[in-house]
């Protein structure tokens, strides 16, 4: 009878060990899938951040480029106005010199 009890106790211990192993395997797979899920979420967040930053930088670039073009046009206009004023001054000087 004691041999049968020992065998039943060993069988029960083996069952408990098997259940523990199955639980450990489940925990490990859940842990791995959780880590992979967090990694995927982080990658998507980083991609979103990069795309937003790229869009912001591209917007800044085109804004600066437009402002540079506007300033270039203003400089050209000022240079043209200065040439016209120089021509007028020369005409006045030649008129004054011619009249004298």
PDB file of N, CA and C in Angstrom:
ATOM      1  N   UNK A   1       0.822  -1.188   0.000  1.00  0.00           N
ATOM      2  CA  UNK A   1       0.000   0.000   0.000  1.00  0.00           C
ATOM      3  C   UNK A   1       0.867   1.252   0.000  1.00  0.00           C
ATOM      4  N   UNK A   2       1.959   1.232   0.740  1.00  0.00           N
ATOM      5  CA  UNK A   2       2.835   2.390   0.794  1.00  0.00           C
ATOM      6  C   UNK A   2       3.518   2.614  -0.549  1.00  0.00           C
ATOM      7  N   UNK A   3       3.791   1.510  -1.279  1.00  0.00           N
ATOM      8  CA  UNK A   3       4.373   1.668  -2.610  1.00  0.00           C
ATOM      9  C   UNK A   3       3.403   2.386  -3.540  1.00  0.00           C
ATOM     10  N   UNK A   4       2.132   2.041  -3.414  1.00  0.00           N
ATOM     11  CA  UNK A   4       1.121   2.688  -4.261  1.00  0.00           C
ATOM     12  C   UNK A   4       0.994   4.162  -3.891  1.00  0.00           C
ATOM     13  N   UNK A   5       1.048   4.473  -2.603  1.00  0.00           N
ATOM     14  CA  UNK A   5       0.982   5.870  -2.157  1.00  0.00           C
ATOM     15  C   UNK A   5       2.192   6.657  -2.664  1.00  0.00           C
ATOM     16  N   UNK A   6       3.362   6.026  -2.613  1.00  0.00           N
ATOM     17  CA  UNK A   6       4.572   6.677  -3.123  1.00  0.00           C
ATOM     18  C   UNK A   6       4.457   6.948  -4.619  1.00  0.00           C
ATOM     19  N   UNK A   7       3.904   5.968  -5.321  1.00  0.00           N
ATOM     20  CA  UNK A   7       3.754   6.140  -6.776  1.00  0.00           C
ATOM     21  C   UNK A   7       2.762   7.269  -7.075  1.00  0.00           C
ATOM     22  N   UNK A   8       1.641   7.290  -6.338  1.00  0.00           N
ATOM     23  CA  UNK A   8       0.645   8.355  -6.537  1.00  0.00           C
ATOM     24  C   UNK A   8       1.236   9.717  -6.183  1.00  0.00           C
ATOM     25  N   UNK A   9       2.032   9.796  -5.132  1.00  0.00           N
ATOM     26  CA  UNK A   9       2.665  11.054  -4.734  1.00  0.00           C
ATOM     27  C   UNK A   9       3.633  11.525  -5.816  1.00  0.00           C
ATOM     28  N   UNK A  10       4.394  10.578  -6.379  1.00  0.00           N
ATOM     29  CA  UNK A  10       5.324  10.931  -7.451  1.00  0.00           C
ATOM     30  C   UNK A  10       4.572  11.398  -8.696  1.00  0.00           C
ATOM     31  N   UNK A  11       3.465  10.717  -8.991  1.00  0.00           N
ATOM     32  CA  UNK A  11       2.647  11.121 -10.146  1.00  0.00           C
ATOM     33  C   UNK A  11       2.098  12.535  -9.928  1.00  0.00           C
ATOM     34  N   UNK A  12       1.621  12.796  -8.714  1.00  0.00           N
ATOM     35  CA  UNK A  12       1.100  14.138  -8.394  1.00  0.00           C
ATOM     36  C   UNK A  12       2.196  15.198  -8.524  1.00  0.00           C
ATOM     37  N   UNK A  13       3.409  14.873  -8.011  1.00  0.00           N
ATOM     38  CA  UNK A  13       4.526  15.818  -8.129  1.00  0.00           C
ATOM     39  C   UNK A  13       4.881  16.060  -9.592  1.00  0.00           C
ATOM     40  N   UNK A  14       4.882  14.995 -10.394  1.00  0.00           N
ATOM     41  CA  UNK A  14       5.175  15.152 -11.826  1.00  0.00           C
ATOM     42  C   UNK A  14       4.127  16.029 -12.507  1.00  0.00           C
ATOM     43  N   UNK A  15       2.859  15.831 -12.144  1.00  0.00           N
ATOM     44  CA  UNK A  15       1.789  16.679 -12.714  1.00  0.00           C
ATOM     45  C   UNK A  15       1.997  18.147 -12.330  1.00  0.00           C
ATOM     46  N   UNK A  16       2.321  18.374 -11.064  1.00  0.00           N
ATOM     47  CA  UNK A  16       2.558  19.746 -10.599  1.00  0.00           C
ATOM     48  C   UNK A  16       3.742  20.374 -11.337  1.00  0.00           C
ATOM     49  N   UNK A  17       4.799  19.593 -11.495  1.00  0.00           N
ATOM     50  CA  UNK A  17       5.966  20.099 -12.219  1.00  0.00           C
ATOM     51  C   UNK A  17       5.614  20.410 -13.681  1.00  0.00           C
ATOM     52  N   UNK A  18       4.804  19.542 -14.291  1.00  0.00           N
ATOM     53  CA  UNK A  18       4.393  19.767 -15.681  1.00  0.00           C
ATOM     54  C   UNK A  18       3.555  21.050 -15.785  1.00  0.00           C
ATOM     55  N   UNK A  19       2.651  21.249 -14.841  1.00  0.00           N
ATOM     56  CA  UNK A  19       1.830  22.471 -14.838  1.00  0.00           C
ATOM     57  C   UNK A  19       2.712  23.711 -14.656  1.00  0.00           C
ATOM     58  N   UNK A  20       3.693  23.608 -13.754  1.00  0.00           N
ATOM     59  CA  UNK A  20       4.620  24.729 -13.552  1.00  0.00           C
ATOM     60  C   UNK A  20       5.397  25.038 -14.829  1.00  0.00           C
ATOM     61  N   UNK A  21       5.861  23.993 -15.499  1.00  0.00           N
ATOM     62  CA  UNK A  21       6.607  24.186 -16.740  1.00  0.00           C
ATOM     63  C   UNK A  21       5.724  24.839 -17.803  1.00  0.00           C
ATOM     64  N   UNK A  22       4.471  24.397 -17.905  1.00  0.00           N
ATOM     65  CA  UNK A  22       3.560  24.985 -18.891  1.00  0.00           C
ATOM     66  C   UNK A  22       3.297  26.453 -18.571  1.00  0.00           C
ATOM     67  N   UNK A  23       3.130  26.750 -17.278  1.00  0.00           N
ATOM     68  CA  UNK A  23       2.939  28.150 -16.887  1.00  0.00           C
ATOM     69  C   UNK A  23       4.171  28.990 -17.197  1.00  0.00           C
ATOM     70  N   UNK A  24       5.351  28.432 -16.943  1.00  0.00           N
ATOM     71  CA  UNK A  24       6.583  29.148 -17.258  1.00  0.00           C
ATOM     72  C   UNK A  24       6.699  29.407 -18.755  1.00  0.00           C
ATOM     73  N   UNK A  25       6.358  28.394 -19.552  1.00  0.00           N
ATOM     74  CA  UNK A  25       6.409  28.564 -21.016  1.00  0.00           C
ATOM     75  C   UNK A  25       5.437  29.653 -21.454  1.00  0.00           C
ATOM     76  N   UNK A  26       4.227  29.641 -20.890  1.00  0.00           N
ATOM     77  CA  UNK A  26       3.238  30.684 -21.230  1.00  0.00           C
ATOM     78  C   UNK A  26       3.745  32.065 -20.840  1.00  0.00           C
ATOM     79  N   UNK A  27       4.332  32.165 -19.642  1.00  0.00           N
ATOM     80  CA  UNK A  27       4.866  33.461 -19.189  1.00  0.00           C
ATOM     81  C   UNK A  27       5.950  33.967 -20.136  1.00  0.00           C
ATOM     82  N   UNK A  28       6.846  33.050 -20.530  1.00  0.00           N
ATOM     83  CA  UNK A  28       7.939  33.454 -21.421  1.00  0.00           C
ATOM     84  C   UNK A  28       7.407  33.899 -22.773  1.00  0.00           C
ATOM     85  N   UNK A  29       6.435  33.173 -23.318  1.00  0.00           N
ATOM     86  CA  UNK A  29       5.894  33.578 -24.629  1.00  0.00           C
ATOM     87  C   UNK A  29       5.147  34.892 -24.512  1.00  0.00           C
ATOM     88  N   UNK A  30       4.403  35.074 -23.405  1.00  0.00           N
ATOM     89  CA  UNK A  30       3.704  36.354 -23.208  1.00  0.00           C
ATOM     90  C   UNK A  30       4.701  37.494 -23.041  1.00  0.00           C
ATOM     91  N   UNK A  31       5.772  37.225 -22.318  1.00  0.00           N
ATOM     92  CA  UNK A  31       6.800  38.240 -22.109  1.00  0.00           C
ATOM     93  C   UNK A  31       7.438  38.616 -23.445  1.00  0.00           C
ATOM     94  N   UNK A  32       7.771  37.599 -24.250  1.00  0.00           N
ATOM     95  CA  UNK A  32       8.383  37.877 -25.550  1.00  0.00           C
ATOM     96  C   UNK A  32       7.433  38.646 -26.449  1.00  0.00           C
ATOM     97  N   UNK A  33       6.170  38.230 -26.488  1.00  0.00           N
ATOM     98  CA  UNK A  33       5.213  38.927 -27.349  1.00  0.00           C
ATOM     99  C   UNK A  33       4.976  40.348 -26.843  1.00  0.00           C
ATOM    100  N   UNK A  34       5.006  40.533 -25.540  1.00  0.00           N
ATOM    101  CA  UNK A  34       4.860  41.879 -24.979  1.00  0.00           C
ATOM    102  C   UNK A  34       6.022  42.774 -25.368  1.00  0.00           C
ATOM    103  N   UNK A  35       7.221  42.239 -25.278  1.00  0.00           N
ATOM    104  CA  UNK A  35       8.410  43.019 -25.648  1.00  0.00           C
ATOM    105  C   UNK A  35       8.380  43.346 -27.137  1.00  0.00           C
ATOM    106  N   UNK A  36       8.008  42.362 -27.954  1.00  0.00           N
ATOM    107  CA  UNK A  36       7.920  42.605 -29.399  1.00  0.00           C
ATOM    108  C   UNK A  36       6.853  43.658 -29.698  1.00  0.00           C
ATOM    109  N   UNK A  37       5.718  43.575 -29.008  1.00  0.00           N
ATOM    110  CA  UNK A  37       4.649  44.563 -29.208  1.00  0.00           C
ATOM    111  C   UNK A  37       5.096  45.962 -28.834  1.00  0.00           C
ATOM    112  N   UNK A  38       5.788  46.079 -27.717  1.00  0.00           N
ATOM    113  CA  UNK A  38       6.300  47.389 -27.296  1.00  0.00           C
ATOM    114  C   UNK A  38       7.304  47.906 -28.315  1.00  0.00           C
ATOM    115  N   UNK A  39       8.157  47.011 -28.820  1.00  0.00           N
ATOM    116  CA  UNK A  39       9.137  47.416 -29.837  1.00  0.00           C
ATOM    117  C   UNK A  39       8.465  47.928 -31.092  1.00  0.00           C
ATOM    118  N   UNK A  40       7.416  47.233 -31.537  1.00  0.00           N
ATOM    119  CA  UNK A  40       6.699  47.661 -32.744  1.00  0.00           C
ATOM    120  C   UNK A  40       6.034  49.011 -32.520  1.00  0.00           C
ATOM    121  N   UNK A  41       5.430  49.188 -31.360  1.00  0.00           N
ATOM    122  CA  UNK A  41       4.794  50.479 -31.042  1.00  0.00           C
ATOM    123  C   UNK A  41       5.839  51.586 -31.019  1.00  0.00           C
ATOM    124  N   UNK A  42       6.994  51.323 -30.424  1.00  0.00           N
ATOM    125  CA  UNK A  42       8.056  52.329 -30.380  1.00  0.00           C
ATOM    126  C   UNK A  42       8.553  52.680 -31.778  1.00  0.00           C
ATOM    127  N   UNK A  43       8.666  51.672 -32.638  1.00  0.00           N
ATOM    128  CA  UNK A  43       9.100  51.944 -34.014  1.00  0.00           C
ATOM    129  C   UNK A  43       8.088  52.839 -34.716  1.00  0.00           C
ATOM    130  N   UNK A  44       6.795  52.541 -34.560  1.00  0.00           N
ATOM    131  CA  UNK A  44       5.771  53.388 -35.187  1.00  0.00           C
ATOM    132  C   UNK A  44       5.796  54.803 -34.640  1.00  0.00           C
ATOM    133  N   UNK A  45       5.985  54.939 -33.327  1.00  0.00           N
ATOM    134  CA  UNK A  45       6.051  56.276 -32.725  1.00  0.00           C
ATOM    135  C   UNK A  45       7.260  57.033 -33.266  1.00  0.00           C
ATOM    136  N   UNK A  46       8.398  56.357 -33.372  1.00  0.00           N
ATOM    137  CA  UNK A  46       9.594  57.013 -33.904  1.00  0.00           C
ATOM    138  C   UNK A  46       9.406  57.401 -35.369  1.00  0.00           C
ATOM    139  N   UNK A  47       8.768  56.538 -36.156  1.00  0.00           N
ATOM    140  CA  UNK A  47       8.501  56.882 -37.554  1.00  0.00           C
ATOM    141  C   UNK A  47       7.582  58.089 -37.655  1.00  0.00           C
ATOM    142  N   UNK A  48       6.569  58.126 -36.795  1.00  0.00           N
ATOM    143  CA  UNK A  48       5.667  59.279 -36.784  1.00  0.00           C
ATOM    144  C   UNK A  48       6.424  60.550 -36.409  1.00  0.00           C
ATOM    145  N   UNK A  49       7.278  60.458 -35.395  1.00  0.00           N
ATOM    146  CA  UNK A  49       8.067  61.607 -34.963  1.00  0.00           C
ATOM    147  C   UNK A  49       8.993  62.087 -36.079  1.00  0.00           C
ATOM    148  N   UNK A  50       9.644  61.130 -36.744  1.00  0.00           N
ATOM    149  CA  UNK A  50      10.560  61.486 -37.828  1.00  0.00           C
ATOM    150  C   UNK A  50       9.802  62.148 -38.968  1.00  0.00           C
ATOM    151  N   UNK A  51       8.629  61.619 -39.303  1.00  0.00           N
ATOM    152  CA  UNK A  51       7.869  62.221 -40.405  1.00  0.00           C
ATOM    153  C   UNK A  51       7.404  63.628 -40.037  1.00  0.00           C
ATOM    154  N   UNK A  52       6.993  63.840 -38.797  1.00  0.00           N
ATOM    155  CA  UNK A  52       6.592  65.183 -38.367  1.00  0.00           C
ATOM    156  C   UNK A  52       7.785  66.130 -38.411  1.00  0.00           C
ATOM    157  N   UNK A  53       8.928  65.686 -37.916  1.00  0.00           N
ATOM    158  CA  UNK A  53      10.118  66.529 -37.938  1.00  0.00           C
ATOM    159  C   UNK A  53      10.553  66.838 -39.365  1.00  0.00           C
ATOM    160  N   UNK A  54      10.495  65.844 -40.236  1.00  0.00           N
ATOM    161  CA  UNK A  54      10.861  66.060 -41.630  1.00  0.00           C
ATOM    162  C   UNK A  54       9.943  67.080 -42.282  1.00  0.00           C
ATOM    163  N   UNK A  55       8.641  66.958 -42.011  1.00  0.00           N
ATOM    164  CA  UNK A  55       7.682  67.916 -42.558  1.00  0.00           C
ATOM    165  C   UNK A  55       7.962  69.318 -42.033  1.00  0.00           C
ATOM    166  N   UNK A  56       8.254  69.435 -40.740  1.00  0.00           N
ATOM    167  CA  UNK A  56       8.549  70.735 -40.138  1.00  0.00           C
ATOM    168  C   UNK A  56       9.808  71.349 -40.764  1.00  0.00           C
ATOM    169  N   UNK A  57      10.851  70.536 -40.904  1.00  0.00           N
ATOM    170  CA  UNK A  57      12.103  71.039 -41.478  1.00  0.00           C
ATOM    171  C   UNK A  57      11.898  71.440 -42.932  1.00  0.00           C
ATOM    172  N   UNK A  58      11.141  70.629 -43.683  1.00  0.00           N
ATOM    173  CA  UNK A  58      10.877  70.971 -45.082  1.00  0.00           C
ATOM    174  C   UNK A  58      10.096  72.282 -45.172  1.00  0.00           C
ATOM    175  N   UNK A  59       9.130  72.471 -44.291  1.00  0.00           N
ATOM    176  CA  UNK A  59       8.379  73.721 -44.264  1.00  0.00           C
ATOM    177  C   UNK A  59       9.274  74.906 -43.958  1.00  0.00           C
ATOM    178  N   UNK A  60      10.154  74.742 -42.979  1.00  0.00           N
ATOM    179  CA  UNK A  60      11.091  75.816 -42.639  1.00  0.00           C
ATOM    180  C   UNK A  60      12.008  76.129 -43.814  1.00  0.00           C
ATOM    181  N   UNK A  61      12.470  75.090 -44.494  1.00  0.00           N
ATOM    182  CA  UNK A  61      13.362  75.277 -45.636  1.00  0.00           C
ATOM    183  C   UNK A  61      12.670  76.093 -46.735  1.00  0.00           C
ATOM    184  N   UNK A  62      11.454  75.701 -47.075  1.00  0.00           N
ATOM    185  CA  UNK A  62      10.767  76.411 -48.153  1.00  0.00           C
ATOM    186  C   UNK A  62      10.369  77.825 -47.740  1.00  0.00           C
ATOM    187  N   UNK A  63      10.051  78.014 -46.461  1.00  0.00           N
ATOM    188  CA  UNK A  63       9.753  79.362 -45.975  1.00  0.00           C
ATOM    189  C   UNK A  63      10.995  80.240 -46.093  1.00  0.00           C
ATOM    190  N   UNK A  64      12.133  79.732 -45.650  1.00  0.00           N
ATOM    191  CA  UNK A  64      13.377  80.503 -45.746  1.00  0.00           C
ATOM    192  C   UNK A  64      13.748  80.764 -47.201  1.00  0.00           C
ATOM    193  N   UNK A  65      13.551  79.771 -48.048  1.00  0.00           N
ATOM    194  CA  UNK A  65      13.869  79.944 -49.463  1.00  0.00           C
ATOM    195  C   UNK A  65      12.999  81.042 -50.072  1.00  0.00           C
ATOM    196  N   UNK A  66      11.717  81.054 -49.725  1.00  0.00           N
ATOM    197  CA  UNK A  66      10.812  82.088 -50.221  1.00  0.00           C
ATOM    198  C   UNK A  66      11.228  83.468 -49.712  1.00  0.00           C
ATOM    199  N   UNK A  67      11.591  83.549 -48.429  1.00  0.00           N
ATOM    200  CA  UNK A  67      12.023  84.834 -47.863  1.00  0.00           C
ATOM    201  C   UNK A  67      13.310  85.311 -48.538  1.00  0.00           C
ATOM    202  N   UNK A  68      14.212  84.404 -48.818  1.00  0.00           N
ATOM    203  CA  UNK A  68      15.453  84.782 -49.506  1.00  0.00           C
ATOM    204  C   UNK A  68      15.141  85.315 -50.896  1.00  0.00           C
ATOM    205  N   UNK A  69      14.222  84.661 -51.603  1.00  0.00           N
ATOM    206  CA  UNK A  69      13.837  85.137 -52.935  1.00  0.00           C
ATOM    207  C   UNK A  69      13.202  86.518 -52.870  1.00  0.00           C
ATOM    208  N   UNK A  70      12.359  86.744 -51.862  1.00  0.00           N
ATOM    209  CA  UNK A  70      11.732  88.059 -51.698  1.00  0.00           C
ATOM    210  C   UNK A  70      12.797  89.113 -51.420  1.00  0.00           C
ATOM    211  N   UNK A  71      13.740  88.805 -50.519  1.00  0.00           N
ATOM    212  CA  UNK A  71      14.805  89.761 -50.213  1.00  0.00           C
ATOM    213  C   UNK A  71      15.676  90.012 -51.446  1.00  0.00           C
ATOM    214  N   UNK A  72      15.926  88.980 -52.238  1.00  0.00           N
ATOM    215  CA  UNK A  72      16.700  89.127 -53.464  1.00  0.00           C
ATOM    216  C   UNK A  72      16.002  90.090 -54.428  1.00  0.00           C
ATOM    217  N   UNK A  73      14.689  89.923 -54.568  1.00  0.00           N
ATOM    218  CA  UNK A  73      13.927  90.821 -55.439  1.00  0.00           C
ATOM    219  C   UNK A  73      13.992  92.256 -54.927  1.00  0.00           C
ATOM    220  N   UNK A  74      13.880  92.427 -53.603  1.00  0.00           N
ATOM    221  CA  UNK A  74      13.959  93.775 -53.032  1.00  0.00           C
ATOM    222  C   UNK A  74      15.330  94.405 -53.287  1.00  0.00           C
ATOM    223  N   UNK A  75      16.382  93.608 -53.123  1.00  0.00           N
ATOM    224  CA  UNK A  75      17.737  94.129 -53.365  1.00  0.00           C
ATOM    225  C   UNK A  75      17.882  94.555 -54.818  1.00  0.00           C
ATOM    226  N   UNK A  76      17.372  93.721 -55.736  1.00  0.00           N
ATOM    227  CA  UNK A  76      17.448  94.073 -57.151  1.00  0.00           C
ATOM    228  C   UNK A  76      16.660  95.346 -57.437  1.00  0.00           C
ATOM    229  N   UNK A  77      15.498  95.488 -56.803  1.00  0.00           N
ATOM    230  CA  UNK A  77      14.691  96.697 -56.994  1.00  0.00           C
ATOM    231  C   UNK A  77      15.422  97.918 -56.446  1.00  0.00           C
ATOM    232  N   UNK A  78      16.028  97.783 -55.262  1.00  0.00           N
ATOM    233  CA  UNK A  78      16.781  98.899 -54.689  1.00  0.00           C
ATOM    234  C   UNK A  78      17.966  99.276 -55.573  1.00  0.00           C
ATOM    235  N   UNK A  79      18.652  98.266 -56.103  1.00  0.00           N
ATOM    236  CA  UNK A  79      19.779  98.554 -56.984  1.00  0.00           C
ATOM    237  C   UNK A  79      19.307  99.290 -58.231  1.00  0.00           C
ATOM    238  N   UNK A  80      18.185  98.868 -58.762  1.00  0.00           N
ATOM    239  CA  UNK A  80      17.624  99.534 -59.939  1.00  0.00           C
ATOM    240  C   UNK A  80      17.244 100.974 -59.604  1.00  0.00           C
ATOM    241  N   UNK A  81      16.606 101.187 -58.447  1.00  0.00           N
ATOM    242  CA  UNK A  81      16.237 102.539 -58.022  1.00  0.00           C
ATOM    243  C   UNK A  81      17.477 103.411 -57.834  1.00  0.00           C
ATOM    244  N   UNK A  82      18.540 102.836 -57.253  1.00  0.00           N
ATOM    245  CA  UNK A  82      19.764 103.619 -57.048  1.00  0.00           C
ATOM    246  C   UNK A  82      20.384 104.007 -58.392  1.00  0.00           C
ATOM    247  N   UNK A  83      20.363 103.095 -59.371  1.00  0.00           N
ATOM    248  CA  UNK A  83      20.890 103.430 -60.695  1.00  0.00           C
ATOM    249  C   UNK A  83      20.079 104.558 -61.334  1.00  0.00           C
ATOM    250  N   UNK A  84      18.760 104.488 -61.161  1.00  0.00           N
ATOM    251  CA  UNK A  84      17.913 105.548 -61.727  1.00  0.00           C
ATOM    252  C   UNK A  84      18.223 106.883 -61.059  1.00  0.00           C
ATOM    253  N   UNK A  85      18.422 106.885 -59.744  1.00  0.00           N
ATOM    254  CA  UNK A  85      18.747 108.124 -59.048  1.00  0.00           C
ATOM    255  C   UNK A  85      20.105 108.657 -59.503  1.00  0.00           C
ATOM    256  N   UNK A  86      21.076 107.781 -59.681  1.00  0.00           N
ATOM    257  CA  UNK A  86      22.386 108.219 -60.166  1.00  0.00           C
ATOM    258  C   UNK A  86      22.264 108.837 -61.553  1.00  0.00           C
ATOM    259  N   UNK A  87      21.450 108.214 -62.409  1.00  0.00           N
ATOM    260  CA  UNK A  87      21.238 108.785 -63.741  1.00  0.00           C
ATOM    261  C   UNK A  87      20.595 110.166 -63.654  1.00  0.00           C
ATOM    262  N   UNK A  88      19.611 110.329 -62.779  1.00  0.00           N
ATOM    263  CA  UNK A  88      18.953 111.637 -62.611  1.00  0.00           C
ATOM    264  C   UNK A  88      19.949 112.684 -62.116  1.00  0.00           C
ATOM    265  N   UNK A  89      20.799 112.274 -61.144  1.00  0.00           N
ATOM    266  CA  UNK A  89      21.790 113.220 -60.608  1.00  0.00           C
ATOM    267  C   UNK A  89      22.765 113.626 -61.707  1.00  0.00           C
ATOM    268  N   UNK A  90      23.195 112.670 -62.513  1.00  0.00           N
ATOM    269  CA  UNK A  90      24.110 112.993 -63.612  1.00  0.00           C
ATOM    270  C   UNK A  90      23.442 113.928 -64.617  1.00  0.00           C
ATOM    271  N   UNK A  91      22.147 113.685 -64.909  1.00  0.00           N
ATOM    272  CA  UNK A  91      21.425 114.566 -65.833  1.00  0.00           C
ATOM    273  C   UNK A  91      21.355 115.980 -65.273  1.00  0.00           C
ATOM    274  N   UNK A  92      21.071 116.107 -63.975  1.00  0.00           N
ATOM    275  CA  UNK A  92      21.000 117.444 -63.354  1.00  0.00           C
ATOM    276  C   UNK A  92      22.357 118.143 -63.439  1.00  0.00           C
ATOM    277  N   UNK A  93      23.403 117.364 -63.144  1.00  0.00           N
ATOM    278  CA  UNK A  93      24.722 117.943 -63.182  1.00  0.00           C
ATOM    279  C   UNK A  93      25.086 118.400 -64.602  1.00  0.00           C
ATOM    280  N   UNK A  94      24.751 117.576 -65.590  1.00  0.00           N
ATOM    281  CA  UNK A  94      25.065 117.985 -66.972  1.00  0.00           C
ATOM    282  C   UNK A  94      24.204 119.155 -67.383  1.00  0.00           C
ATOM    283  N   UNK A  95      22.956 119.205 -66.958  1.00  0.00           N
ATOM    284  CA  UNK A  95      22.094 120.355 -67.261  1.00  0.00           C
ATOM    285  C   UNK A  95      22.625 121.618 -66.604  1.00  0.00           C
ATOM    286  N   UNK A  96      23.049 121.520 -65.348  1.00  0.00           N
ATOM    287  CA  UNK A  96      23.577 122.675 -64.653  1.00  0.00           C
ATOM    288  C   UNK A  96      24.883 123.131 -65.296  1.00  0.00           C
ATOM    289  N   UNK A  97      25.727 122.172 -65.631  1.00  0.00           N
ATOM    290  CA  UNK A  97      26.991 122.513 -66.274  1.00  0.00           C
ATOM    291  C   UNK A  97      26.764 123.090 -67.678  1.00  0.00           C
ATOM    292  N   UNK A  98      25.752 122.572 -68.358  1.00  0.00           N
ATOM    293  CA  UNK A  98      25.459 123.052 -69.705  1.00  0.00           C
ATOM    294  C   UNK A  98      24.876 124.442 -69.679  1.00  0.00           C
ATOM    295  N   UNK A  99      24.073 124.772 -68.684  1.00  0.00           N
ATOM    296  CA  UNK A  99      23.452 126.085 -68.568  1.00  0.00           C
ATOM    297  C   UNK A  99      24.473 127.132 -68.181  1.00  0.00           C
ATOM    298  N   UNK A 100      25.437 126.758 -67.398  1.00  0.00           N
ATOM    299  CA  UNK A 100      26.417 127.737 -66.940  1.00  0.00           C
ATOM    300  C   UNK A 100      27.289 128.065 -68.080  1.00  0.00           C
TER     301      UNK A 100
END
